[in-house]
Coordinates of C-alpha atoms in Angstrom, one line a residue:
M1 CA 105.5 206.7 101.9
N2 CA 102.8 207.7 104.3
S3 CA 105.2 207.0 107.2
D4 CA 107.6 209.7 105.9
T5 CA 105.3 212.2 107.5
M6 CA 106.4 210.8 110.9
K7 CA 110.0 209.6 110.2
S8 CA 111.8 211.6 107.4
G9 CA 113.8 214.7 107.4
V10 CA 115.9 216.7 109.9
Q11 CA 112.8 217.8 111.9
R12 CA 111.8 214.2 112.5
A13 CA 114.9 213.3 114.4
P14 CA 113.0 213.2 117.7
Q15 CA 110.5 210.8 116.2
R16 CA 113.2 208.6 114.8
S17 CA 114.8 208.6 118.3
L18 CA 111.6 207.3 119.8
L19 CA 111.3 204.6 117.1
K20 CA 114.9 203.6 117.9
A21 CA 113.9 203.4 121.6
T22 CA 111.6 200.5 120.5
G23 CA 114.6 198.7 119.1
L24 CA 114.2 199.6 115.4
A25 CA 117.4 200.1 113.4
D26 CA 117.9 202.8 110.8
N27 CA 117.4 200.3 108.0
Q28 CA 114.1 199.2 109.5
I29 CA 112.8 202.8 109.9
K30 CA 113.5 203.5 106.2
K31 CA 111.3 200.6 105.1
P32 CA 107.5 200.8 104.8
I33 CA 106.0 200.5 108.3
I34 CA 103.1 198.0 108.4
G35 CA 100.6 198.2 111.3
I36 CA 99.6 194.8 112.6
V37 CA 96.2 195.3 114.2
N38 CA 95.8 192.4 116.6
S39 CA 92.8 191.7 118.7
F40 CA 94.5 189.1 120.9
N41 CA 93.4 188.7 124.5
E42 CA 93.3 185.9 127.0
V43 CA 89.6 186.1 127.6
V44 CA 88.0 185.0 124.3
P45 CA 88.6 181.6 122.8
G46 CA 88.5 183.0 119.3
H47 CA 91.4 185.3 120.2
V48 CA 93.7 183.4 122.6
H49 CA 95.9 182.2 119.8
L50 CA 96.1 185.4 117.8
N51 CA 99.7 186.2 118.9
R52 CA 100.7 183.1 116.9
I53 CA 98.9 184.5 113.9
A54 CA 100.5 187.9 114.4
R55 CA 103.9 186.3 114.6
A56 CA 103.3 184.6 111.2
V57 CA 102.0 187.9 109.7
K58 CA 105.1 189.7 110.9
D59 CA 107.3 187.0 109.4
G60 CA 105.5 187.5 106.0
V61 CA 106.0 191.3 106.2
L62 CA 109.7 190.8 107.0
M63 CA 110.1 188.4 104.2
A64 CA 108.7 190.9 101.8
G65 CA 110.9 193.8 103.0
G66 CA 108.7 195.7 105.4
T67 CA 108.8 196.7 109.0
P68 CA 105.9 195.3 111.1
M69 CA 104.7 197.1 114.2
E70 CA 101.9 195.5 116.2
F71 CA 99.2 197.1 118.3
N72 CA 96.1 195.7 119.9
T73 CA 92.3 196.3 120.0
I74 CA 89.7 195.0 122.4
A75 CA 87.5 192.0 121.7
V76 CA 84.3 191.0 123.4
C77 CA 83.1 187.3 123.5
D78 CA 79.4 187.3 122.8
G79 CA 79.0 183.9 124.3
L80 CA 80.5 184.9 127.6
A81 CA 78.5 188.2 127.5
M82 CA 75.3 186.4 126.6
G83 CA 72.3 186.6 128.9
H84 CA 73.4 189.4 131.3
T85 CA 74.3 193.1 131.3
G86 CA 77.6 192.3 129.5
M87 CA 75.7 191.8 126.2
K88 CA 74.9 195.6 126.2
Y89 CA 78.6 196.2 125.5
S90 CA 79.0 193.8 122.6
L91 CA 77.7 196.0 119.7
V92 CA 79.1 199.1 121.4
S93 CA 82.6 197.6 121.1
R94 CA 82.3 197.6 117.3
E95 CA 82.4 201.4 117.3
I96 CA 85.2 201.5 120.0
I97 CA 87.3 199.2 117.9
A98 CA 86.9 201.3 114.8
D99 CA 87.7 204.5 116.7
S100 CA 90.7 203.0 118.5
V101 CA 92.3 201.7 115.3
E102 CA 91.7 205.1 113.7
C103 CA 93.5 206.8 116.6
M104 CA 96.5 204.5 116.4
V105 CA 96.9 204.7 112.7
R106 CA 96.4 208.4 112.2
A107 CA 98.8 209.1 115.1
H108 CA 101.6 206.8 113.8
C109 CA 101.4 207.1 110.0
F110 CA 101.5 203.5 108.9
D111 CA 102.0 202.7 105.3
G112 CA 99.7 199.6 105.3
L113 CA 97.6 197.6 107.7
V114 CA 97.1 193.9 108.4
F115 CA 94.0 193.3 110.4
I116 CA 93.7 190.2 112.7
P117 CA 90.1 189.8 113.9
S118 CA 88.3 186.7 114.8
C119 CA 85.0 187.1 116.7
D120 CA 81.7 188.9 116.1
K121 CA 82.1 192.7 116.4
V122 CA 85.8 192.8 115.8
V123 CA 85.6 192.0 112.1
P124 CA 83.1 194.7 111.2
G125 CA 84.8 197.2 113.6
M126 CA 88.0 196.6 111.7
L127 CA 86.3 196.8 108.3
M128 CA 84.8 200.1 109.3
A129 CA 88.3 201.3 110.3
A130 CA 89.8 200.1 107.1
A131 CA 87.2 202.0 105.1
R132 CA 87.7 205.1 107.2
L133 CA 91.5 205.1 106.9
N134 CA 91.7 204.0 103.2
L135 CA 95.2 202.6 103.4
P136 CA 96.5 199.4 101.8
S137 CA 94.7 196.8 103.9
I138 CA 94.3 193.0 104.2
F139 CA 92.5 190.8 106.7
I140 CA 93.6 187.5 108.2
S141 CA 91.3 186.0 110.9
G142 CA 92.1 183.6 113.6
G143 CA 89.9 180.9 112.0
P144 CA 87.0 178.8 113.2
M145 CA 87.0 176.4 116.1
L146 CA 86.7 172.7 115.3
S147 CA 83.5 170.8 115.9
L148 CA 83.8 167.4 117.4
N149 CA 81.2 164.6 117.5
S150 CA 79.4 163.7 120.7
D151 CA 79.2 160.2 122.0
D152 CA 76.0 159.7 120.1
G153 CA 77.7 160.8 116.8
R154 CA 76.2 164.3 116.5
A155 CA 78.5 167.2 115.9
M156 CA 78.6 169.8 118.7
D157 CA 79.2 173.5 119.0
L158 CA 78.5 176.3 121.5
N159 CA 74.8 176.3 120.6
S160 CA 74.6 172.7 121.6
V161 CA 75.2 173.8 125.2
F162 CA 72.7 176.7 125.1
E163 CA 70.0 174.3 123.7
A164 CA 71.0 171.7 126.3
V165 CA 70.2 174.3 129.0
G166 CA 66.7 174.6 127.6
A167 CA 66.3 170.8 127.5
C168 CA 67.6 170.5 131.0
S169 CA 65.1 173.2 132.3
V170 CA 62.1 171.1 131.1
G171 CA 63.4 167.7 132.2
K172 CA 64.5 166.5 128.8
M173 CA 68.1 166.2 129.9
D174 CA 69.7 165.8 133.3
E175 CA 72.6 167.9 134.7
E176 CA 75.1 165.2 134.1
R177 CA 74.4 165.1 130.4
L178 CA 74.4 168.9 130.3
G179 CA 77.9 168.7 131.9
Y180 CA 79.0 166.5 129.1
Y181 CA 78.1 169.1 126.5
E182 CA 79.7 171.8 128.7
D183 CA 83.0 169.9 128.7
N184 CA 83.1 168.8 125.1
A185 CA 81.2 171.3 122.8
C186 CA 84.0 173.8 122.6
P187 CA 87.3 171.8 122.2
G188 CA 89.8 174.6 121.7
C189 CA 90.7 178.0 120.2
G190 CA 88.8 179.6 117.3
S191 CA 85.6 181.4 116.5
C192 CA 82.5 179.2 117.3
S193 CA 82.2 176.5 114.7
G194 CA 78.9 177.1 113.0
M195 CA 77.9 179.8 110.5
F196 CA 77.5 182.2 113.3
T197 CA 78.3 185.9 113.2
A198 CA 82.1 185.7 113.4
N199 CA 82.4 183.1 110.7
S200 CA 79.8 184.8 108.6
M201 CA 81.9 188.1 108.6
N202 CA 85.2 186.3 108.1
C203 CA 83.7 184.5 105.1
L204 CA 82.3 187.8 103.8
C205 CA 85.8 189.3 104.0
E206 CA 86.7 186.7 101.3
A207 CA 83.6 187.6 99.3
I208 CA 84.5 191.3 99.4
G209 CA 88.1 190.4 98.4
I210 CA 89.9 192.1 101.3
A211 CA 91.0 188.7 102.6
L212 CA 92.9 185.8 101.0
P213 CA 91.1 182.5 100.0
G214 CA 90.7 180.4 103.1
N215 CA 90.3 183.3 105.5
G216 CA 86.8 182.3 106.6
T217 CA 87.1 178.5 106.7
I218 CA 90.6 177.2 107.5
P219 CA 90.3 175.9 111.1
A220 CA 92.2 177.8 113.8
V221 CA 94.4 174.9 114.8
Y222 CA 95.6 174.0 111.3
A223 CA 99.1 174.9 110.3
H224 CA 97.5 176.1 107.0
R225 CA 96.1 179.1 109.0
E226 CA 99.7 180.2 109.9
R227 CA 100.8 179.8 106.4
L228 CA 97.9 181.9 105.2
A229 CA 98.9 184.6 107.8
K230 CA 102.4 184.7 106.3
Q231 CA 101.0 185.1 102.9
A232 CA 98.9 188.0 104.1
G233 CA 102.0 189.6 105.6
E234 CA 103.8 189.3 102.2
R235 CA 100.8 190.4 100.3
I236 CA 100.3 193.7 102.2
M237 CA 103.7 194.7 100.9
G238 CA 102.4 194.1 97.4
L239 CA 99.4 196.2 98.0
V240 CA 101.6 199.0 99.4
N241 CA 103.9 198.9 96.4
E242 CA 101.0 198.8 94.0
G243 CA 99.2 201.7 95.8
V244 CA 96.0 199.6 96.2
T245 CA 93.9 200.9 99.1
A246 CA 91.0 199.6 101.1
L247 CA 88.4 201.5 99.1
D248 CA 89.8 200.2 95.9
I249 CA 88.5 196.8 97.1
L250 CA 85.8 197.7 99.5
N251 CA 83.2 199.4 97.3
E252 CA 79.6 199.1 96.0
R253 CA 80.3 196.2 93.7
S254 CA 82.2 194.1 96.2
I255 CA 79.5 194.7 98.8
R256 CA 76.9 193.4 96.4
N257 CA 79.1 190.4 95.9
A258 CA 79.2 190.0 99.7
L259 CA 75.4 190.1 100.0
T260 CA 75.1 187.5 97.2
V261 CA 77.6 185.2 99.0
D262 CA 75.7 185.9 102.3
M263 CA 72.5 184.6 100.7
A264 CA 74.2 181.5 99.3
L265 CA 75.9 180.6 102.6
G266 CA 73.0 181.5 104.9
C267 CA 75.0 183.8 107.1
S268 CA 74.0 185.4 110.4
T269 CA 71.3 188.1 110.5
N270 CA 74.0 190.3 112.1
S271 CA 75.8 190.4 108.7
V272 CA 73.1 192.8 107.5
L273 CA 73.6 195.1 110.5
H274 CA 77.4 195.1 110.0
L275 CA 77.4 195.4 106.2
A276 CA 75.2 198.5 106.6
A277 CA 77.7 200.0 109.1
V278 CA 80.6 199.2 106.8
C279 CA 78.8 200.8 103.9
S280 CA 78.2 203.9 106.0
E281 CA 82.0 204.3 106.4
A282 CA 82.8 203.4 102.8
G283 CA 80.3 206.0 101.4
V284 CA 78.2 203.2 99.8
E285 CA 74.4 203.6 99.8
F286 CA 72.7 200.7 101.7
D287 CA 69.0 199.9 101.4
L288 CA 67.5 197.0 103.1
K289 CA 65.2 196.4 100.1
T290 CA 68.4 195.6 98.1
V291 CA 68.9 192.6 100.5
N292 CA 65.6 191.1 99.3
E293 CA 66.3 191.9 95.7
I294 CA 69.6 189.9 95.9
S295 CA 67.9 187.2 98.0
E296 CA 65.2 186.7 95.3
R297 CA 67.8 185.9 92.7
T298 CA 70.4 184.0 94.8
P299 CA 69.9 180.4 95.6
N300 CA 70.8 179.1 99.1
L301 CA 73.6 176.6 98.5
C302 CA 74.8 175.8 102.0
R303 CA 73.0 174.7 105.2
L304 CA 75.6 175.1 107.9
V305 CA 74.7 175.1 111.6
P306 CA 72.2 176.3 112.8
A307 CA 70.4 175.9 109.5
G308 CA 71.8 172.4 108.8
P309 CA 74.2 169.8 109.9
H310 CA 77.5 171.1 108.6
H311 CA 80.2 173.1 110.3
M312 CA 83.0 175.4 109.1
Q313 CA 85.5 172.5 108.8
D314 CA 83.1 170.8 106.4
L315 CA 82.8 173.9 104.3
F316 CA 86.6 174.2 104.2
A317 CA 87.0 170.6 103.1
A318 CA 84.3 171.1 100.4
G319 CA 86.3 173.9 98.8
G320 CA 85.5 176.9 101.0
V321 CA 84.0 180.3 100.2
Q322 CA 85.9 180.3 96.8
A323 CA 84.0 177.2 95.7
V324 CA 80.7 178.8 96.7
M325 CA 81.6 181.8 94.6
K326 CA 82.6 179.6 91.7
E327 CA 79.1 178.1 91.7
L328 CA 77.5 181.6 91.9
S329 CA 79.7 182.8 89.0
K330 CA 78.3 180.0 86.8
A331 CA 75.0 181.9 86.9
D332 CA 76.6 185.3 86.5
L333 CA 75.5 186.3 90.0
L334 CA 78.8 187.9 90.9
D335 CA 80.8 190.8 89.5
T336 CA 84.0 188.9 88.8
T337 CA 85.8 192.0 87.5
V338 CA 86.3 193.5 90.9
P339 CA 89.9 193.7 92.2
V340 CA 90.9 191.6 95.2
A341 CA 93.7 191.9 97.8
A342 CA 95.2 188.7 96.5
G343 CA 96.0 190.5 93.3
G344 CA 94.2 190.6 90.0
T345 CA 90.4 190.2 89.7
L346 CA 87.9 188.0 91.5
G347 CA 87.4 186.1 88.2
Q348 CA 91.1 185.2 88.0
L349 CA 91.1 184.2 91.7
L350 CA 88.2 181.8 91.1
E351 CA 89.8 180.0 88.1
K352 CA 91.2 177.2 90.4
A353 CA 88.2 177.0 92.8
A354 CA 86.1 173.8 92.7
V355 CA 83.4 172.2 94.8
K356 CA 84.6 169.0 96.4
N357 CA 81.4 167.9 98.2
N358 CA 78.0 168.5 96.7
E359 CA 76.3 167.8 100.0
V360 CA 78.0 170.7 101.8
I361 CA 77.9 173.1 98.8
R362 CA 75.0 172.3 96.5
P363 CA 75.3 172.8 92.8
I364 CA 73.8 176.0 91.5
E365 CA 71.2 173.9 89.6
T366 CA 70.0 172.0 92.7
P367 CA 70.1 174.4 95.7
H368 CA 68.5 174.0 99.0
S369 CA 66.1 176.8 98.0
K370 CA 65.9 179.2 95.1
T371 CA 66.0 182.2 97.4
G372 CA 68.8 183.3 99.8
G373 CA 69.3 182.5 103.5
L374 CA 68.2 185.9 104.8
A375 CA 65.0 187.9 104.3
I376 CA 64.0 191.5 105.3
L377 CA 60.4 191.8 106.4
F378 CA 58.3 194.9 106.2
G379 CA 54.8 195.9 107.5
N380 CA 53.0 197.9 110.1
L381 CA 55.2 196.3 112.8
A382 CA 58.4 197.0 111.0
P383 CA 58.0 200.1 108.7
N384 CA 61.8 200.3 108.3
G385 CA 62.4 196.6 108.2
A386 CA 63.3 193.5 110.3
V387 CA 65.6 190.6 109.5
V388 CA 65.2 186.8 109.7
K389 CA 67.5 183.9 108.8
R390 CA 64.9 182.1 106.8
S391 CA 67.2 179.2 106.0
A392 CA 67.0 178.3 109.7
V393 CA 63.2 178.5 109.9
A394 CA 61.1 175.3 109.9
E395 CA 58.9 175.0 106.8
N396 CA 55.7 175.2 108.8
M397 CA 56.8 178.5 110.5
L398 CA 57.5 180.4 107.3
V399 CA 53.9 181.6 107.5
H400 CA 52.5 181.9 111.0
K401 CA 49.9 183.7 113.1
G402 CA 50.0 183.7 116.8
K403 CA 49.0 185.6 120.0
A404 CA 51.6 188.1 121.2
R405 CA 53.3 187.4 124.6
V406 CA 54.8 190.8 125.4
F407 CA 57.9 191.5 127.4
N408 CA 59.8 194.7 128.0
S409 CA 63.2 193.1 128.3
E410 CA 65.0 189.9 127.5
D411 CA 65.3 189.1 131.2
E412 CA 61.5 189.1 131.6
A413 CA 61.1 186.9 128.5
S414 CA 63.7 184.4 129.6
E415 CA 62.0 184.0 133.0
A416 CA 58.7 183.3 131.2
I417 CA 60.3 180.8 128.8
F418 CA 62.2 178.9 131.5
S419 CA 59.2 178.8 133.8
G420 CA 57.1 177.1 131.0
R421 CA 54.7 180.0 130.4
I422 CA 55.2 180.0 126.6
Q423 CA 52.8 177.8 124.7
K424 CA 52.8 176.4 121.2
G425 CA 51.6 179.0 118.7
D426 CA 52.7 182.0 120.7
V427 CA 54.7 184.9 119.3
V428 CA 57.1 186.1 121.9
V429 CA 57.7 189.9 121.7
I430 CA 60.8 191.3 123.3
R431 CA 61.1 195.0 123.1
Y432 CA 63.1 197.9 124.5
E433 CA 66.3 196.0 123.6
G434 CA 67.1 198.0 120.4
P435 CA 70.3 200.0 119.9
A436 CA 69.1 203.0 122.0
G437 CA 66.5 201.3 124.1
G438 CA 68.8 198.5 125.5
P439 CA 71.0 200.3 125.0
G440 CA 73.4 198.1 123.0
M441 CA 70.9 195.9 121.1
R442 CA 71.5 192.7 123.0
E443 CA 71.5 189.3 121.4
M444 CA 68.8 186.8 122.4
L445 CA 70.6 183.5 122.1
A446 CA 69.7 182.4 125.6
S447 CA 65.9 182.9 124.9
T448 CA 65.9 181.4 121.4
S449 CA 68.1 178.4 122.4
A450 CA 65.8 177.7 125.3
I451 CA 62.8 177.6 123.0
A452 CA 64.7 175.3 120.7
G453 CA 66.0 173.1 123.5
M454 CA 62.4 172.7 124.8
G455 CA 61.3 171.5 121.4
L456 CA 59.2 174.6 120.6
D457 CA 61.2 176.1 117.7
K458 CA 58.8 174.7 115.2
D459 CA 55.8 176.1 117.1
V460 CA 56.8 179.4 118.6
A461 CA 58.1 182.6 116.9
L462 CA 60.1 185.4 118.6
I463 CA 60.2 189.0 117.4
T464 CA 62.4 191.8 118.9
D465 CA 64.0 195.1 118.3
G466 CA 67.2 193.5 119.6
R467 CA 69.4 191.1 117.8
F468 CA 70.1 187.3 117.6
S469 CA 73.2 185.4 117.6
G470 CA 74.2 183.7 114.4
A471 CA 73.6 180.5 116.3
T472 CA 69.9 181.2 116.5
R473 CA 67.5 178.9 114.7
G474 CA 63.7 179.0 114.4
A475 CA 61.3 181.8 113.5
A476 CA 63.4 184.5 115.2
I477 CA 62.8 188.0 113.7
G478 CA 65.1 190.8 114.9
H479 CA 66.3 194.3 114.2
I480 CA 62.6 195.6 114.1
S481 CA 62.8 199.2 113.1
P482 CA 62.0 201.7 114.4
E483 CA 62.7 200.3 117.8
A484 CA 60.3 200.6 120.8
A485 CA 62.3 203.3 122.6
L486 CA 62.0 205.6 119.6
G487 CA 58.2 205.0 119.3
G488 CA 58.2 202.2 116.8
P489 CA 55.0 200.2 116.5
I490 CA 56.5 197.3 118.5
A491 CA 56.1 199.6 121.5
F492 CA 52.3 199.4 121.2
I493 CA 51.7 195.7 120.9
R494 CA 49.3 194.4 123.6
E495 CA 49.3 191.0 125.2
G496 CA 47.1 188.7 123.1
D497 CA 47.3 190.7 119.9
T498 CA 47.5 188.6 116.7
I499 CA 50.8 188.9 114.9
S500 CA 51.1 187.7 111.3
I501 CA 54.4 186.5 109.9
N502 CA 54.8 185.7 106.2
I503 CA 58.4 185.2 105.3
P504 CA 58.0 184.2 101.6
E505 CA 56.1 187.5 101.1
Y506 CA 58.5 189.5 103.3
K507 CA 55.7 190.7 105.6
L508 CA 55.4 191.3 109.4
E509 CA 52.0 192.6 110.5
L510 CA 50.2 193.5 113.7
E511 CA 46.6 192.7 113.0
I512 CA 45.0 195.9 114.2
S513 CA 43.7 198.8 112.2
K514 CA 45.7 201.9 111.5
A515 CA 43.2 203.9 113.6
E516 CA 43.7 201.6 116.6
L517 CA 47.5 201.8 116.3
E518 CA 47.3 205.6 116.3
L519 CA 45.0 205.5 119.3
R520 CA 47.5 203.3 121.2
K521 CA 50.3 205.7 120.4
Q522 CA 48.4 208.3 122.4
Q523 CA 47.4 206.0 125.2
I524 CA 50.5 203.9 125.8
P525 CA 53.5 205.8 127.2
L526 CA 57.0 204.7 126.1
K527 CA 59.2 203.1 128.7
T528 CA 61.7 205.5 130.1
A529 CA 65.2 204.3 129.5
A530 CA 67.3 203.6 132.6
P531 CA 70.1 206.2 133.2
Q532 CA 73.4 205.1 131.7
T533 CA 77.0 206.0 132.5
G534 CA 80.3 205.7 130.6
C535 CA 80.3 204.5 127.0
L536 CA 76.7 203.3 127.1
K537 CA 75.6 206.8 127.9
K538 CA 77.4 208.2 124.9
Y539 CA 76.3 205.3 122.7
Q540 CA 72.6 205.7 123.7
A541 CA 72.7 209.4 122.9
S542 CA 74.0 209.1 119.3
V543 CA 73.2 205.6 117.9
T544 CA 71.0 205.3 114.9
G545 CA 68.5 202.6 114.1
A546 CA 69.3 199.0 113.2
D547 CA 68.2 199.6 109.6
R548 CA 71.1 202.1 109.3
G549 CA 73.5 199.6 110.8
A550 CA 73.3 201.1 114.4
V551 CA 76.1 203.5 113.6
L552 CA 76.8 206.6 115.6
T553 CA 75.9 210.2 114.6
T554 CA 77.3 213.4 116.1
V555 CA 73.8 214.7 116.9
V556 CA 70.5 212.9 117.3
S557 CA 67.4 215.1 117.0
S558 CA 63.8 214.2 117.6
D559 CA 62.9 216.0 114.4
D560 CA 65.4 214.1 112.3
D561 CA 63.7 212.7 109.2
Y562 CA 64.6 209.2 110.4
Y563 CA 62.1 209.4 113.3

């Protein structure tokens, strides 16, 4: 056992003494020691209940003959951090989570790991750690929040509140009605209830095969969630005994499966960023062009909020992620020979899966669209790519030309949006919010939700080198690479320039000549980044571009081929 390094032999008596100081008996020390990686805290609604999940996992480990030992990671709530300086720390936390898990696991020689994430950056941070450590590993999330209907019969979620703020700001809603949404849109624990980033990544853990069926969709408050946690605790012991490690499951074939499921579900744009980062840790080549290749052949089967009316509880009732994969397998769109943490192959796991509601999960023959939910755009504005959730874009905005309204920060753009200075047909440009330029690559949910709440989402596009929440809808194009701070073309857009968006053809263009663009590069100085301290300083100095997953490098050089 890996833990023998720490606990076996005469020379390890001091270590066994310390283990006994935690209350472990000799018989417990002799068994496989399973690390329970818990992201519980009392700040984030997606994490407030994770001690209950951890208790169930530990029960499962004990039932299967192992010794569970729990430790914690941090978890940032993107919703709470949205719209202020706190959002600079969200993406940064992904790297800190991966590093902190590595430190604990390498220092304490666990035999296997059960990861308990829930919200946005925690899932990919833990996936990165799992790939880096390559021990037997399994994931069990805290589950999605329920969505309840408002008094007018419409289902609510966090984005309902953000959009209500936009409506209130232009007089379409009074503050009393805004207060109603504030009080009722988020009814309890769990990750926010649409196909936002957290739920996207938890569903993709199922698609990869590193989580058990139901991981992405069983609501947080259901007892079924605790039973699944116990099953995960039992199953980690099976993986340890079988010698199946994380990279046996998390590999090139399973990542392609995940991207295929991503397209069928219509996941968050952040999923591309995070899968690229996970691939970096797993030693799997990741090319943004592959996303479009998979999207071209993968139909979009689900329209969950913000792309449509359904929430995670609806997807669960319709058969969940497994049912979506069953539909995809009918067209041979998945590699069903890959091993899964549940045991056996994906094909064997899908034998019992079935679609129970053809409105929530469309048949493969009659999808919402013949292409997937995400698209990567290229052009002179995004030589290295940009990403859009096309399933959440209105039909009339799939092809759009508009005049650029240029802002050098999200704060400037938000002020203009809320003061009514954005008009129909405009293309809002928010730059210097990329991984290095922000630093931290902030999400723009406050801005995009305000546009939607004002009723402009079918008339106004927004492009940025920053990110969007999975809750964003409309022609919102993010992750523009290279970013402005590194001299990307977005830095040289001028107010009033014409920007051309063609999502079906995967194009994003600034309508000026190549000669004019080169002249502007000489004339327009780049904005100097504000001095940073602490983790933001270290992050800014070593982060790569969004097209590479915004992962960290040891050294960043101006003559690196990337630049």
